[in-house]
XYZ file of C-alpha atoms in Angstrom:
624
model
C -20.963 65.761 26.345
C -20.099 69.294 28.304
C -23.886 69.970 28.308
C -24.565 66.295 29.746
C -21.888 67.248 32.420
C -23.178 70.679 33.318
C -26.407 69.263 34.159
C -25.105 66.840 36.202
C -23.331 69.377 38.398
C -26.159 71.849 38.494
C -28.878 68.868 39.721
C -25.792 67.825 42.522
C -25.124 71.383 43.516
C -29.344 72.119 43.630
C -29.385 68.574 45.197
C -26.862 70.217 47.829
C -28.939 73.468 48.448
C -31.748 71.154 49.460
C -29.686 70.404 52.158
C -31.039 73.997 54.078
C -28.587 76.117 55.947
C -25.507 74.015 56.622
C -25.307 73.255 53.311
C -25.849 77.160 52.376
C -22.801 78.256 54.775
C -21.005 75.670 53.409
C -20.980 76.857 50.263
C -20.741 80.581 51.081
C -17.432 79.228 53.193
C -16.363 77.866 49.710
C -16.601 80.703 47.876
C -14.481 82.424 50.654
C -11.611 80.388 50.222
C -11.564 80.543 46.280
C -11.858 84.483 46.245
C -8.763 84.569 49.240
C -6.772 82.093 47.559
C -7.254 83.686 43.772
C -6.102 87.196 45.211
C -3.269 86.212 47.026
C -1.923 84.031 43.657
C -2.557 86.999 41.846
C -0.714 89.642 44.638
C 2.023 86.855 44.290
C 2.175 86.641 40.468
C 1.873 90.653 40.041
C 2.953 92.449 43.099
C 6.204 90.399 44.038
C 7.342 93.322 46.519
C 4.167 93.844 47.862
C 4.057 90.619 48.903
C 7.162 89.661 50.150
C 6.647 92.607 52.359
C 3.752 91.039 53.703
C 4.769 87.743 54.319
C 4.561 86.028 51.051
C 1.170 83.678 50.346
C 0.488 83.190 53.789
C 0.614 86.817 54.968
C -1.186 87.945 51.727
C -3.856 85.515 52.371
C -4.312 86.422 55.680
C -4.401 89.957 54.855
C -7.140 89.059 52.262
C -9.306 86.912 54.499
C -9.314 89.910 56.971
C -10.717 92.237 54.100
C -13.092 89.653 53.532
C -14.745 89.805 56.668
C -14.022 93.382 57.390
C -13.775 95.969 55.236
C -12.750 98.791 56.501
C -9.161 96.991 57.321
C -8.325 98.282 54.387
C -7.817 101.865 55.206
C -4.629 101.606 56.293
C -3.233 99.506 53.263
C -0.220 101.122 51.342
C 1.458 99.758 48.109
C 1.242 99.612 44.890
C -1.823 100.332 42.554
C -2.271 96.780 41.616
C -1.938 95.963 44.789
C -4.022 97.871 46.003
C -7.026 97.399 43.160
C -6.641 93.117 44.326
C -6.919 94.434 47.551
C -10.038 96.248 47.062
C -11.206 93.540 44.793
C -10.950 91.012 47.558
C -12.965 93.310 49.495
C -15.956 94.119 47.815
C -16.165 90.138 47.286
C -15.920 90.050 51.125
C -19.005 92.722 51.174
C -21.137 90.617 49.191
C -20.492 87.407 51.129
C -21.037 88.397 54.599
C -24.120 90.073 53.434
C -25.254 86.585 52.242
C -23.975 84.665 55.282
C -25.661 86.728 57.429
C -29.296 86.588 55.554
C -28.420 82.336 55.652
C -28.098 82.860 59.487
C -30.985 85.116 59.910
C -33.246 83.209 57.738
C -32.156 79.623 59.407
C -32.837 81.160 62.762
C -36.220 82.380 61.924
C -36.857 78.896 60.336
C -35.404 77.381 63.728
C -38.047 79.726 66.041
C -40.777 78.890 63.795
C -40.061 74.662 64.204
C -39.372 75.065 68.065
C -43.113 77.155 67.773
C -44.528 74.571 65.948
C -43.931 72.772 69.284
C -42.300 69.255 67.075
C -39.401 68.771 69.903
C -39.665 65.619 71.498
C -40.283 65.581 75.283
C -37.880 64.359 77.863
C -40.233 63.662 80.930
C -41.062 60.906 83.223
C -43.968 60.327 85.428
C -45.982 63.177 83.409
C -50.095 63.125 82.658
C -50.119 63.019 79.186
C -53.424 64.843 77.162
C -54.474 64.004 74.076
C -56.775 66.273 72.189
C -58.286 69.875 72.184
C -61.724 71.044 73.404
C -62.873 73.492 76.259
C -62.684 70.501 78.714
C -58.557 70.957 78.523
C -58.993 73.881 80.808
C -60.928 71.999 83.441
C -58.587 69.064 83.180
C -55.209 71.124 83.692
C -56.882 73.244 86.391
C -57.720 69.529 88.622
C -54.103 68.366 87.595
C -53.040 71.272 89.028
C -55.234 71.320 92.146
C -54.158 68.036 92.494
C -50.427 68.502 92.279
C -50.082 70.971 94.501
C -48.290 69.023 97.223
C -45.619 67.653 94.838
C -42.252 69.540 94.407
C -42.742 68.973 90.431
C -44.867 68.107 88.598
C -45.558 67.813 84.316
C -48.774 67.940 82.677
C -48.512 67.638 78.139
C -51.176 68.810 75.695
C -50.716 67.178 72.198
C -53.414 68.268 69.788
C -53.515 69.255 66.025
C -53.314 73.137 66.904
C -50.601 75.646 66.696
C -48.520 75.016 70.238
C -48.243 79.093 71.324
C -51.789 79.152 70.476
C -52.755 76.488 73.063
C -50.461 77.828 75.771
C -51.545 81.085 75.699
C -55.321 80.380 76.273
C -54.166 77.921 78.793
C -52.113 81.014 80.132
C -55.461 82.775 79.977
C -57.923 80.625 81.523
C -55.661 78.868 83.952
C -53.250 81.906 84.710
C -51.623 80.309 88.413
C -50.414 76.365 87.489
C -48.430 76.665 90.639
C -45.671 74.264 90.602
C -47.247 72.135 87.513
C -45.576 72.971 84.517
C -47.928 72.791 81.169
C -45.974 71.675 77.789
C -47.549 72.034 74.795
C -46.781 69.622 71.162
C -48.208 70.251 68.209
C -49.414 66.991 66.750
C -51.925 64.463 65.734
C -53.174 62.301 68.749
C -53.824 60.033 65.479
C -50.725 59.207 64.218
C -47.994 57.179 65.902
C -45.193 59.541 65.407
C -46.714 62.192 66.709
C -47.835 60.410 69.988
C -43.643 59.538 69.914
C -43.031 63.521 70.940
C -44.846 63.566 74.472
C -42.788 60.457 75.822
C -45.883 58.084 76.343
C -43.353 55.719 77.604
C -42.291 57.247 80.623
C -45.752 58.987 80.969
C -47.756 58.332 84.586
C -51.285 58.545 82.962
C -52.707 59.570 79.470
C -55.965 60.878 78.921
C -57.911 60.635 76.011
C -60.387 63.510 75.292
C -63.869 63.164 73.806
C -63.528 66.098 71.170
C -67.316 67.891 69.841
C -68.689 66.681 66.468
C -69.602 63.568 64.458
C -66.287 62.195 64.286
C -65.178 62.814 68.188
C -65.920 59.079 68.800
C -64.220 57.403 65.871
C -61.223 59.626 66.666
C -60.828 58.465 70.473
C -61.074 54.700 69.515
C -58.501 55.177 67.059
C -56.573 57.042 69.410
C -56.925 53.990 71.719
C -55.869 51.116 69.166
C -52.742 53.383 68.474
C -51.798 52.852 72.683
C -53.545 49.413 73.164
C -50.851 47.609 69.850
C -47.783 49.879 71.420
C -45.373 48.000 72.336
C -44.238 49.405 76.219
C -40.954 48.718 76.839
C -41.684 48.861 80.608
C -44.713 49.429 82.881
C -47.855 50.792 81.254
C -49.505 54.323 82.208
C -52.753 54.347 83.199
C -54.917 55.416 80.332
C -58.739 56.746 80.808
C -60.937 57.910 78.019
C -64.587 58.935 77.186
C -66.949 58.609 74.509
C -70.206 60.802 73.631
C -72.640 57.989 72.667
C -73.380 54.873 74.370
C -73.285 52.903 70.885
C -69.052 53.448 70.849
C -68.739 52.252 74.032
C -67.945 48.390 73.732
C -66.017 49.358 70.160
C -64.137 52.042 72.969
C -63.331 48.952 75.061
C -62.162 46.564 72.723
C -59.848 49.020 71.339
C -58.292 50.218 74.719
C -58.037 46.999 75.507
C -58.628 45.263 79.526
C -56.121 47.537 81.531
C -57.737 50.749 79.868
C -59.958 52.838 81.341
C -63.357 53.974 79.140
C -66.306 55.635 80.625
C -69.693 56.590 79.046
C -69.893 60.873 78.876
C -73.663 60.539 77.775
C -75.103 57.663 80.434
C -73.209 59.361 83.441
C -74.955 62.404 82.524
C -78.478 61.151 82.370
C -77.333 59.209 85.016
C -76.600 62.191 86.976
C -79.862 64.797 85.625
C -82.041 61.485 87.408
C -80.941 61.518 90.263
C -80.344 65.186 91.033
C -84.332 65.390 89.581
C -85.839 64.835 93.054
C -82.505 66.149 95.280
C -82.012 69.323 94.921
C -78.348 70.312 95.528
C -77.130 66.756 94.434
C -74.773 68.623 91.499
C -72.849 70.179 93.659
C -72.181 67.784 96.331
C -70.908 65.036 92.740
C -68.755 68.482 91.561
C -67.076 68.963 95.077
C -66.409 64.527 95.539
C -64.723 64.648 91.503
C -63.256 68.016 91.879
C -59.743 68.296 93.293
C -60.580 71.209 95.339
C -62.334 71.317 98.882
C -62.868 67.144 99.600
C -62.564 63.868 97.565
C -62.015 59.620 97.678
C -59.344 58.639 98.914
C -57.925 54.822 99.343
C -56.053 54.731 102.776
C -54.654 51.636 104.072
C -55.067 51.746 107.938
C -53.860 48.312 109.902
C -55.056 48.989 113.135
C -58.217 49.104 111.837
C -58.183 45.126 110.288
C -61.054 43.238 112.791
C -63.418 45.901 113.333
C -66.769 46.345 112.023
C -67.053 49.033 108.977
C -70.341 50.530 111.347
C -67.522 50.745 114.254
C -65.172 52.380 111.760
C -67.045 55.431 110.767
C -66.271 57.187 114.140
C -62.461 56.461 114.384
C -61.369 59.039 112.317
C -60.326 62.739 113.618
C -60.137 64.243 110.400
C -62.258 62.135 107.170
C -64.839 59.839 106.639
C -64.667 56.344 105.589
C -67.443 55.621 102.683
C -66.579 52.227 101.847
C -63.499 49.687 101.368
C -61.286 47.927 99.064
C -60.793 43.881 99.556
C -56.946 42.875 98.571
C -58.261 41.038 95.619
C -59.787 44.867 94.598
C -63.357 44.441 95.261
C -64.842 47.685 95.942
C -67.796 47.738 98.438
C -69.539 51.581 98.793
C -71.526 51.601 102.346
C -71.421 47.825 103.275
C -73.346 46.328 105.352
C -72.516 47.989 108.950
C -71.186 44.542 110.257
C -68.912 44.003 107.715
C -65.333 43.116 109.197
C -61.869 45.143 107.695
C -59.674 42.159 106.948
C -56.089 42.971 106.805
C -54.482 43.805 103.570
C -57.791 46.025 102.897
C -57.645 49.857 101.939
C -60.861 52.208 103.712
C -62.311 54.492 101.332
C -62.457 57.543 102.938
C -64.019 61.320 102.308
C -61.279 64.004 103.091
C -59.753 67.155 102.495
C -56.263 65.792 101.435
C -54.565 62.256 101.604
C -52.042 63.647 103.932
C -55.223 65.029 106.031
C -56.285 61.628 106.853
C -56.015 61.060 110.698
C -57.277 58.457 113.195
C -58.897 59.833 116.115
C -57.627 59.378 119.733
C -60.495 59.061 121.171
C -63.995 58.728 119.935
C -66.559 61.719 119.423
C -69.603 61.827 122.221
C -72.441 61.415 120.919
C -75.997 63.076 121.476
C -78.184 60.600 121.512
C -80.964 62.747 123.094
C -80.522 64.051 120.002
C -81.342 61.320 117.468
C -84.585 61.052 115.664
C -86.457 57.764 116.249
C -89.403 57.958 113.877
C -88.966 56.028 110.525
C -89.034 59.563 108.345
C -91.938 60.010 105.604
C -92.623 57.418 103.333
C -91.820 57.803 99.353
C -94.853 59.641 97.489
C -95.505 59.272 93.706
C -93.830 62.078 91.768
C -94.762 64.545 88.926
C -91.844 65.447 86.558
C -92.059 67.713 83.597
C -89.361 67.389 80.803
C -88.923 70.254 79.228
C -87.314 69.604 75.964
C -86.162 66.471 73.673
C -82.944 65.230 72.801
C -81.059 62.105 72.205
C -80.940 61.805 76.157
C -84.524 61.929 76.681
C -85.707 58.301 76.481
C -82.682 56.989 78.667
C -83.633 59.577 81.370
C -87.376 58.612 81.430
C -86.236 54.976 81.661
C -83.932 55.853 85.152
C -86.499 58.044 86.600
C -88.771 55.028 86.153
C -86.494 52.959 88.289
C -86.222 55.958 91.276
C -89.579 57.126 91.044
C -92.717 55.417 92.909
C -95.454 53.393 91.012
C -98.411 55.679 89.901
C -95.835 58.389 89.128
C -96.174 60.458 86.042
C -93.855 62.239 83.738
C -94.797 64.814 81.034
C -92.458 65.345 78.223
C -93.025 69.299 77.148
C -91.514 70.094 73.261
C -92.446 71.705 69.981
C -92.627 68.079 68.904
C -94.251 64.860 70.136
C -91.530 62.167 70.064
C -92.317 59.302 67.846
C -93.482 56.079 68.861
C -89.820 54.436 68.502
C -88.229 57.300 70.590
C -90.023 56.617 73.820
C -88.739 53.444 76.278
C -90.533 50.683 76.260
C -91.303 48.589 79.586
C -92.061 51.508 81.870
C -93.620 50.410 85.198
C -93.427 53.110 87.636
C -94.172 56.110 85.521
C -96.636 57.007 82.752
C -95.135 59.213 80.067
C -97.419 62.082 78.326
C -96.981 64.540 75.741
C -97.693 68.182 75.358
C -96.840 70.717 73.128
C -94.338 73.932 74.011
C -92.040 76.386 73.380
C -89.586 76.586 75.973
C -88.440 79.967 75.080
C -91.857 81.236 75.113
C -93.471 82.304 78.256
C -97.204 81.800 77.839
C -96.273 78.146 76.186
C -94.686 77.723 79.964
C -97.514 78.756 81.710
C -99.828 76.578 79.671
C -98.366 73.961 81.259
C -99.409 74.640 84.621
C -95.985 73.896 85.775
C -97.260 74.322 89.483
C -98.525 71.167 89.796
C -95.255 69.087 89.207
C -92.723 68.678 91.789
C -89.981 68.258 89.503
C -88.947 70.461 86.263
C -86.474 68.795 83.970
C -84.869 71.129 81.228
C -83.113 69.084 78.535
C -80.415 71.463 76.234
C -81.667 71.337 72.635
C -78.851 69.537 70.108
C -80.017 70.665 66.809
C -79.021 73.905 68.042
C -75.176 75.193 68.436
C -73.813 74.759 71.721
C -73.479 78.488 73.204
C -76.882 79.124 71.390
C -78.217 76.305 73.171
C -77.468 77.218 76.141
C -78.489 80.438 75.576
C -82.035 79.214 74.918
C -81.858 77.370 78.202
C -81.397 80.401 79.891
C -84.244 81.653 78.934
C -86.595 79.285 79.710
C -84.988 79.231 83.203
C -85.558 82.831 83.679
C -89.248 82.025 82.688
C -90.153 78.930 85.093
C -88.095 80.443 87.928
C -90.313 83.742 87.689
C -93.153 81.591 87.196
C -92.296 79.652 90.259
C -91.206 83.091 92.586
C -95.136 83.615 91.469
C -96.781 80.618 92.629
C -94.418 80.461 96.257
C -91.943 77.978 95.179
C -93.459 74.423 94.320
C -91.339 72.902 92.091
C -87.355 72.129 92.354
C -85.756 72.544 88.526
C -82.330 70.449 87.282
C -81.255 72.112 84.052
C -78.793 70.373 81.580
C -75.910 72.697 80.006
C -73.013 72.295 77.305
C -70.701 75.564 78.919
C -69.853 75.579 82.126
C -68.940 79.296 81.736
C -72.990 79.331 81.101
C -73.784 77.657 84.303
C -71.948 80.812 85.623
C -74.025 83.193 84.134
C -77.530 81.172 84.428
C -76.923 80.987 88.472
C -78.887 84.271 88.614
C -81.776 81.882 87.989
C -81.271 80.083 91.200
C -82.253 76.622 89.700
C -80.924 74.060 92.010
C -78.912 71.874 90.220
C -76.959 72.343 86.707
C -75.425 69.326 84.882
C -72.642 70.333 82.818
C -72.212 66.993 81.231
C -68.718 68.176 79.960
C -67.123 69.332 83.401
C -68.555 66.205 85.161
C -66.408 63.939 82.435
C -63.542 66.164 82.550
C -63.531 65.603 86.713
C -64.071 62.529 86.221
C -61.204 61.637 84.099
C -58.761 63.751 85.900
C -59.563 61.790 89.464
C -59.570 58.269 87.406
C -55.525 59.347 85.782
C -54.597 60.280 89.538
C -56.419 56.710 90.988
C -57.378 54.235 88.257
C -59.397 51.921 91.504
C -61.894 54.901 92.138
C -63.379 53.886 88.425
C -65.542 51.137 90.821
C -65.799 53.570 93.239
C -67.763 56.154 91.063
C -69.439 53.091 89.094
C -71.078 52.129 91.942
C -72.274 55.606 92.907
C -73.580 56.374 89.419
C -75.344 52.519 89.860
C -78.872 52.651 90.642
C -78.389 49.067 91.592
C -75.372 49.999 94.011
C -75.319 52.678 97.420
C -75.580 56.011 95.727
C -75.716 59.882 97.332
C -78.861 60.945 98.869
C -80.392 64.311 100.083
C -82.782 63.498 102.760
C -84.555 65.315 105.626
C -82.380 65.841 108.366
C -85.813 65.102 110.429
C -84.544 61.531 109.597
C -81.718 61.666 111.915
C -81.683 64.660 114.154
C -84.790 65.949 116.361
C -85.284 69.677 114.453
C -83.952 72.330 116.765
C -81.834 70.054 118.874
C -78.269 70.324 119.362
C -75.516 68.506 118.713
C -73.016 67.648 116.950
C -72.206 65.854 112.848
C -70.542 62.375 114.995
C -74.526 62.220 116.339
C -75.722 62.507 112.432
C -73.148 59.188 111.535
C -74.257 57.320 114.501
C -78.019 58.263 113.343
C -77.004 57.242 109.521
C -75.301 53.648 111.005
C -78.537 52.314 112.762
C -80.164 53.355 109.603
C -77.283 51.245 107.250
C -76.455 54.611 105.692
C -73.204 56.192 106.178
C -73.243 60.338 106.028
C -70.861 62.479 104.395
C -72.614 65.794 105.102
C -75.241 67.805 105.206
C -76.924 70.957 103.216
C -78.441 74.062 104.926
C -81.555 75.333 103.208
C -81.023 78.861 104.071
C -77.270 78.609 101.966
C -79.079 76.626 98.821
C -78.476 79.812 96.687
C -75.644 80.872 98.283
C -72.200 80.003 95.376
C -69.874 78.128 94.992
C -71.332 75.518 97.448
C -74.633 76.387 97.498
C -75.014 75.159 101.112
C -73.619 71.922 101.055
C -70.895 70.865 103.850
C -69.031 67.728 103.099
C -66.648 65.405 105.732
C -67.613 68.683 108.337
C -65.859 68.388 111.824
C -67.514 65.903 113.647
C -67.521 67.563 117.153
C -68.559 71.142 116.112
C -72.063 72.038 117.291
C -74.617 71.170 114.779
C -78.410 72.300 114.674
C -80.239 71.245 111.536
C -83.598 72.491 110.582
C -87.169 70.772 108.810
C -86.071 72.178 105.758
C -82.373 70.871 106.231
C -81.075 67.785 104.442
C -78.866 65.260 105.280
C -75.966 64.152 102.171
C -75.811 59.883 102.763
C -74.528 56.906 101.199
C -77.816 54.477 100.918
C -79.420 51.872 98.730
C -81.934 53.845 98.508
């Protein structure tokens, strides 16, 4: 029976200690109280004298308590020996127990700084971006969210990954040192589970983003990741939520998931997309990284009523500062370069190319025009192209298949690669282009020259994916540094487009001076970070990455300006209207290797003198 009992009061009391430290100061608080109250009974019972002349119980027990926590109160004490042995007694007892309260207190505190490190608070926010996941692209992303904060008082952008939370904000810290006014939170967590997602406030969040994360499983984890937001229940108005997956196959699983008011683009089409139709405009990359980056110009949607009743054509001149590219219907239609006689209705927004939102102004009066200054002829007609692929990857078949739809009939394109592609690798239904095979190493430099790369006019350089990313890249490098010395050699006949994983590598390979780079990962993480600030620019950039739709061109500038003459970028729109093309900007040749712009001038002021050169190019919204 007693040994039935014990155990029950040793499995309470361990039950008790399970509590953590409450329950541990609790108990240390207990044993306090029985050794203060046992001494001063015994003082009582032992040492009448002594305590009556210090107050009786109470005093005694005072006295005691005070030894407790204290102990050198007890070098004044006078009295009796047995008074004085309780005395002592009561504080050696004291000795032992403040030494274990204050190991409880140290250890809880550690414990406490190690949970508030583990970043497991919740998050009291509202109108925050909200970013779920963890790859390099999170540096990208908070730098735009930053760029693009910049004229708010205050601003909140939250990282919740599956990594240690000091971790993540010091190598944000690191890579994005100045976040301005922005303040970046960090949770520890799994995007994949619904608790976790509970920390960063998704309810009272602006925007969420959804990051496509490297590796095999990168996919299946975003479309989870979107089932967990699409079956939320919102108690009020949902955030906008954008995501991205790597392969083309996800993408209607993506969409079902997110469900209708979800945004999901395709990483891997947009990038093919892009490499085909920077292959024959060289400087194309950068004028796509300055329209999705947050810093020099970008889309904006401004709603401008005096403007309802006029012809779009008529439109492009009346602003002083920005450049209308297209319009939004009230119903949200989204027409890029209409027709030039299309009428703004009222209720519709004008898309329009500028520095800022709060930069968009209407002009007072209209810019003059040169029109002695306007080319008439009808520019050189489209010539069948020679492309060499250098490389194979997953990408490579989708790419032929686009440049088939840009290029002219009778064009050719040569796939170069250690291995011939099979049979069901290669598109089928070509009708412009004839595809060809031969054998290389792209690292190797007589392989390269074998191919006589001088007589193509285009040199495509695919990034290898059995590889590791940064060796990759690496390997792309080198075969850069061997067709641009190749090229220097032969007097510069070829333009090259070069596909990277790093943008950091794009850094380092600009010593190559290849004209354009495609960073597949920056261009998504742009992307995403302009769709979370404006969800209705996802039709905007559809359309522009839509061979079908107007897209961006590079073309002579001996299209729309006599070479040599002088005037001004107003005369460039007017030539661009009569054409059906609106223009956005233009690119000098002698800048094309000249960073970070590489001599491209978007939304330039319209009444600044303007001379543009044979070799000059003209950046235009067109069908083609």
């Amino acid at each position: 029976m007693w040994t039935r009992v014990r155990d029950r009061l040793r499995y309470w009391f361990d039950g008790t200690m399970d509590r953590g430290t409450p329950a541990l100061i609790g108990w240390l608080a207990v044993a306090s109280a029985a050794l203060v109250a046992v001494v001063s009974t015994l003082v009582v019972a032992l040492t009448s004298s002594d305590a009556e002349h210090n107050g009786g119980w109470p005093g005694v027990a005072w006295m005691s308590l005070l030894r407790t926590l204290d102990p050198g109160t007890m070098g004044g004490d006078t009295g009796r020996p047995v008074f004085l042995a309780l005395m002592l007694t009561v504080t050696i007892g004291g000795i032992f127990i403040v030494s274990a309260l204050i190991g409880v207190l140290t250890t809880g505190l550690e414990n406490r700084i190690r949970a508030l490190r583990k970043g497991r608070s919740r998050l009291i926010e509202r109108g925050h971006t909200i970013v779920l996941g963890w790859s390099d692209q999170v540096f990208t992303v908070v730098a735009e969210l930053v760029e693009a904060n910049q004229s708010e008082r205050r601003s909140c952008v939250v990282v919740l990954a599956d990594r240690d939370k000091v971790d993540m904000e010091d190598e944000i810290r690191r890579r994005v040192p100045d976040t301005g006014s922005t303040r970046v939170i960090c949770r520890s967590g799994s995007p994949l589970e619904q608790r976790d997602l509970d920390l960063v406030s998704p309810d009272t969040a602006k925007s969420v983003m959804v990051l496509p994360s490297a590796g095999e499983y990168g996919d299946i984890d975003a479309i989870k990741v979107l089932l967990l937001l699409n079956n939320r229940v919102w108690p009020g108005e949902r955030p906008t939520v954008v995501a991205a997956v790597q392969s083309s196959d996800n993408l209607p699983a993506a969409r079902l998931a997110a469900g209708e008011s979800a945004l999901v683009i395709d990483a891997d089409d947009i990038a093919v997309r892009l490499i085909a139709q920077s292959h024959r405009q060289s400087g194309l990359s950068s004028v796509f990284n300055e329209l999705l980056s947050f810093v020099g110009n970008e889309l904006y949607l401004s709603e401008e009523p005096a403007l309802a009743g006029t012809a779009y054509g008529d439109a492009l001149l009346a602003y002083d500062l920005g450049i209308p590219a297209g319009l939004r219907r009230r119903d949200g239609e989204v027409l890029v370069n209409p027709p030039m006689d299309t009428v703004v209705e009222p209720g519709d927004q004008m898309l329009v190319l500028a520095e800022d939102d709060l930069l968009i102004r209407r002009a007072e009066t209209r810019p003059d025009v040169v029109r002695a200054a306007i080319a008439t002829g009808a520019g050189r007609p489209p010539e069948p192209d020679r492309t060499l692929v250098v490389g194979w990857n997953s990408r490579a078949a989708k790419l032929i298949t686009l440049l088939d739809s840009f290029v002219e009939p009778g064009s050719a394109v040569d796939v170069a690669a250690p291995r011939r592609p099979s049979r069901h690798e290669l598109p089928d239904g070509l009708h412009n282009v004839t595809v060809g095979y031969r054998r290389c190493e792209p690292t190797n430099r007589a392989s390269l020259e074998a191919l006589e790369p001088g007589g193509y006019r285009h040199i495509v350089v695919l990034t290898e994916e059995r590889t590791e990313p940064r060796r990759a890249d690496d390997r792309t490098l080198v075969t850069l540094l061997h067709l641009r010395d190749i090229e220097t050699g032969l007097g510069d006949p070829y333009s090259i487009v070069t596909e990277m994983n790093d943008d950091r590598n794009r850094e380092i390979a600009q010593v190559t001076k290849a004209d354009d780079f495609i960073v597949s990962t920056k261009v998504i993480s742009l992307l995403l970070t302009q769709l979370t600030e404006n969800r209705h620019l996802h039709a905007v950039f559809g359309d522009l990455f839509d061979p079908e739709g107007s897209e961006i061109y590079l073309k002579p500038a001996a299209n729309y300006l006599v070479p040599g003459a002088r005037a001004n970028f107003a005369t460039v729109i007017e030539a661009a209207r009569h054409r059906g093309e609106t223009a956005l900007g233009y690119r000098l040749a002698r800048d094309s290797d000249v960073p970070p712009a590489y001599g491209v001038f978007l939304n330039p002021a319209k009444t600044a003198p303007l001379v543009l050169g044979e070799a000059d190019t003209v950046v235009v919204l067109a069908t083609d």
